[in-house]
Short mmCIF file of C-alpha atoms in Angstrom, two decimals:
data_model
loop_
_atom_site.label_atom_id
_atom_site.label_comp_id
_atom_site.label_asym_id
_atom_site.label_seq_id
_atom_site.Cartn_x
_atom_site.Cartn_y
_atom_site.Cartn_z
CA MET B 6 14.08 8.47 -13.54
CA ASP B 7 14.64 12.15 -12.72
CA ASN B 8 15.03 12.17 -8.93
CA ASN B 9 14.29 15.91 -8.72
CA ASN B 10 10.65 15.37 -9.65
CA LEU B 11 9.92 12.42 -7.37
CA GLU B 12 7.23 12.47 -4.70
CA THR B 13 6.27 9.98 -2.01
CA ILE B 14 3.06 8.63 -0.56
CA VAL B 15 2.53 6.19 2.30
CA PHE B 16 -0.51 3.96 2.71
CA GLY B 17 -1.60 0.64 4.10
CA GLY B 18 -3.96 -1.82 2.49
CA GLY B 19 -3.46 -5.06 4.36
CA CYS B 20 -0.38 -7.25 4.01
CA PHE B 21 2.45 -5.16 2.60
CA TRP B 22 3.79 -8.07 0.52
CA CYS B 23 0.81 -7.76 -1.85
CA VAL B 24 0.79 -3.99 -2.06
CA GLU B 25 4.54 -3.54 -2.50
CA SER B 26 4.82 -6.21 -5.19
CA CYS B 27 2.15 -4.60 -7.35
CA PHE B 28 3.29 -1.00 -7.02
CA ASN B 29 6.82 -1.95 -8.04
CA LEU B 30 5.40 -3.07 -11.42
CA LEU B 31 3.90 0.33 -12.31
CA LYS B 32 5.37 2.78 -14.81
CA GLY B 33 6.45 5.90 -12.97
CA VAL B 34 7.06 4.19 -9.63
CA ASP B 35 10.69 4.46 -8.67
CA ALA B 36 10.39 2.32 -5.54
CA ALA B 37 7.83 0.73 -3.27
CA ILE B 38 9.18 -0.08 0.19
CA SER B 39 7.40 -2.13 2.84
CA GLY B 40 7.33 -0.64 6.32
CA TYR B 41 5.37 0.55 9.31
CA SER B 42 3.61 3.81 10.23
CA GLY B 43 1.06 5.16 12.63
CA GLY B 44 2.31 3.62 15.85
CA HIS B 45 3.80 4.82 19.09
CA LYS B 46 7.08 2.85 19.21
CA ASP B 47 10.26 3.91 17.48
CA ASN B 48 11.83 1.46 15.03
CA PRO B 49 9.31 -1.36 15.49
CA THR B 50 10.02 -4.91 14.41
CA TYR B 51 7.68 -7.13 12.41
CA GLN B 52 7.11 -9.33 15.45
CA GLU B 53 6.12 -6.29 17.54
CA VAL B 54 3.80 -4.89 14.87
CA CYS B 55 2.11 -8.29 14.46
CA THR B 56 1.00 -8.19 18.11
CA GLY B 57 -1.10 -5.10 17.35
CA GLU B 58 0.28 -3.46 20.48
CA THR B 59 2.53 -0.87 18.81
CA GLY B 60 -0.33 0.78 16.90
CA HIS B 61 1.53 0.55 13.58
CA ALA B 62 0.00 -0.43 10.27
CA GLU B 63 1.81 -2.46 7.63
CA VAL B 64 2.34 0.17 4.93
CA VAL B 65 4.15 0.81 1.69
CA GLN B 66 6.06 3.98 0.89
CA ILE B 67 5.77 4.72 -2.83
CA THR B 68 8.31 6.98 -4.51
CA TYR B 69 6.95 8.06 -7.88
CA ASN B 70 7.28 10.53 -10.72
CA PRO B 71 4.01 12.49 -10.99
CA SER B 72 4.75 13.37 -14.61
CA ILE B 73 4.45 9.64 -15.42
CA ILE B 74 1.85 8.42 -12.89
CA SER B 75 -0.53 10.68 -10.99
CA TYR B 76 -1.56 10.65 -7.36
CA GLU B 77 -5.07 9.81 -8.53
CA GLN B 78 -3.82 6.80 -10.52
CA LEU B 79 -1.89 5.58 -7.47
CA MET B 80 -5.06 5.90 -5.41
CA ASP B 81 -6.99 3.92 -8.02
CA VAL B 82 -4.43 1.12 -7.72
CA PHE B 83 -4.53 1.35 -3.92
CA PHE B 84 -8.30 0.90 -3.83
CA PHE B 85 -8.10 -1.90 -6.43
CA LEU B 86 -5.67 -3.90 -4.29
CA HIS B 87 -7.60 -4.05 -1.04
CA ASP B 88 -11.13 -3.92 0.31
CA PRO B 89 -11.45 -0.51 2.02
CA THR B 90 -14.75 -1.54 3.63
CA GLN B 91 -13.11 -4.06 5.98
CA LEU B 92 -12.19 -2.59 9.35
CA ASN B 93 -8.82 -3.72 10.69
CA ARG B 94 -8.50 -6.66 8.35
CA GLN B 95 -8.01 -7.87 4.81
CA GLY B 96 -9.47 -11.30 4.23
CA ASN B 97 -8.01 -13.67 6.81
CA ASP B 98 -5.38 -11.12 7.92
CA ILE B 99 -6.99 -9.65 11.04
CA GLY B 100 -5.70 -6.87 13.28
CA THR B 101 -5.15 -3.12 13.34
CA GLN B 102 -1.84 -3.61 11.53
CA TYR B 103 -3.86 -4.54 8.42
CA ARG B 104 -6.09 -1.45 8.45
CA SER B 105 -6.86 0.61 5.37
CA VAL B 106 -5.02 3.90 5.86
CA ILE B 107 -3.62 6.82 3.89
CA TYR B 108 -0.92 8.91 5.56
CA TYR B 109 -0.74 12.48 4.27
CA LYS B 110 2.08 15.03 4.45
CA ASP B 111 0.06 18.24 4.35
CA THR B 112 -3.41 19.70 3.95
CA ALA B 113 -3.29 19.59 0.15
CA GLU B 114 -2.44 15.88 0.17
CA LYS B 115 -5.17 15.23 2.76
CA GLN B 116 -7.70 16.88 0.45
CA LYS B 117 -6.52 14.78 -2.50
CA ALA B 118 -6.86 11.64 -0.36
CA GLU B 119 -10.39 12.62 0.70
CA GLN B 120 -11.28 13.17 -2.94
CA ALA B 121 -9.79 9.80 -3.94
CA ILE B 122 -11.87 8.05 -1.28
CA GLN B 123 -15.03 9.77 -2.55
CA VAL B 124 -14.27 8.89 -6.18
CA SER B 125 -13.53 5.26 -5.36
CA GLN B 126 -16.58 4.86 -3.13
CA ALA B 127 -18.81 6.41 -5.81
CA SER B 128 -17.41 3.97 -8.39
CA GLY B 129 -19.18 1.07 -6.68
CA ARG B 130 -16.07 -1.13 -6.91
CA TRP B 131 -16.61 -2.17 -3.28
CA ALA B 132 -20.04 -2.58 -1.68
CA GLY B 133 -20.33 -0.90 1.69
CA THR B 134 -18.97 2.13 3.47
CA TYR B 135 -15.25 2.82 3.26
CA VAL B 136 -13.38 2.71 6.57
CA THR B 137 -10.07 3.98 5.18
CA GLU B 138 -8.37 6.05 7.87
CA LEU B 139 -6.70 9.37 7.03
CA ALA B 140 -3.84 10.36 9.31
CA PRO B 141 -0.88 12.72 9.20
CA LEU B 142 2.40 11.00 8.34
CA GLU B 143 4.60 11.23 11.38
CA LYS B 144 7.23 8.62 10.58
CA PHE B 145 7.80 5.80 8.12
CA TRP B 146 9.89 2.92 9.40
CA PRO B 147 11.22 0.59 6.66
CA ALA B 148 10.47 -3.06 7.40
CA GLU B 149 13.26 -5.56 7.82
CA GLN B 150 15.21 -6.31 4.64
CA TYR B 151 13.71 -9.78 4.22
CA HIS B 152 10.27 -8.17 3.69
CA GLN B 153 11.47 -6.09 0.73
CA GLY B 154 10.51 -7.86 -2.49
CA TYR B 155 9.25 -10.76 -0.37
CA TYR B 156 6.90 -12.21 -2.98
CA ASN B 157 9.56 -12.14 -5.71
CA GLU B 158 11.93 -14.07 -3.45
CA ASN B 159 9.30 -16.46 -2.04
CA PRO B 160 6.55 -17.06 -4.64
CA THR B 161 6.01 -20.67 -3.51
CA GLN B 162 5.68 -19.83 0.18
CA PRO B 163 2.10 -20.95 1.05
CA TYR B 164 0.70 -17.46 1.81
CA CYS B 165 2.34 -16.04 -1.31
CA SER B 166 1.05 -18.77 -3.62
CA ALA B 167 -2.48 -18.74 -2.13
CA VAL B 168 -3.02 -14.99 -1.54
CA VAL B 169 -0.33 -12.75 -3.03
CA GLY B 170 0.13 -14.53 -6.37
CA PRO B 171 -3.54 -14.49 -7.39
CA LYS B 172 -3.83 -10.82 -6.37
CA ILE B 173 -0.79 -9.93 -8.50
CA GLN B 174 -2.22 -11.81 -11.49
CA LYS B 175 -5.55 -9.97 -11.20
CA PHE B 176 -3.63 -6.67 -10.87
CA LYS B 177 -1.44 -7.43 -13.90
CA LYS B 178 -4.42 -8.28 -16.07
CA TYR B 179 -6.37 -5.15 -15.19
CA PHE B 180 -3.56 -2.57 -15.15
CA GLY B 181 -1.65 -4.27 -17.98
CA GLU B 182 -4.67 -3.74 -20.24
CA LEU B 183 -4.53 -0.04 -19.25
CA GLY B 184 -0.85 0.11 -20.30
CA MET B 185 0.31 1.09 -16.81
CA LEU B 186 2.88 -1.67 -16.22
CA ASN B 187 6.59 -1.73 -16.89
CA ALA B 188 7.71 -4.20 -19.56
CA GLU B 189 8.72 -7.53 -18.02
#
């Protein structure tokens, strides 16, 4: 991939194991990295973020080539992968660290995020009002190495087999039919 044309986006849609695994399968995505943003502590650990006391969200930083996959397509995937009407939770994962959030770099990206929220909400994919937070990106902290590619390394771990695996299969079916996935 031509590194000169790559852009990044950071967002959170619940557990980063689900989100990261799916985005790494998309054509045009160079890397999806699990991490933390939006908190008040430098270099937080997973254990600290899980307490909810640092203010961080579990997020994924996506590095992508916009000539292959657009910001709007990434937002469509983002809103497919999580329920943006659930405040501070995704399913049984409860806490501010699981909030729906898009971190933007500048005013233009904020406007694109606002538009993506409007488009997704108008689609009727999710019933209810979206609670997705928009916030300026201050810092992205990569999660510990064992979180990177966690599902691929631990597909039989109970949470992965019960929650992550089925979500990935649903994602693969839908976006595979659209021709958006890398060849396996």
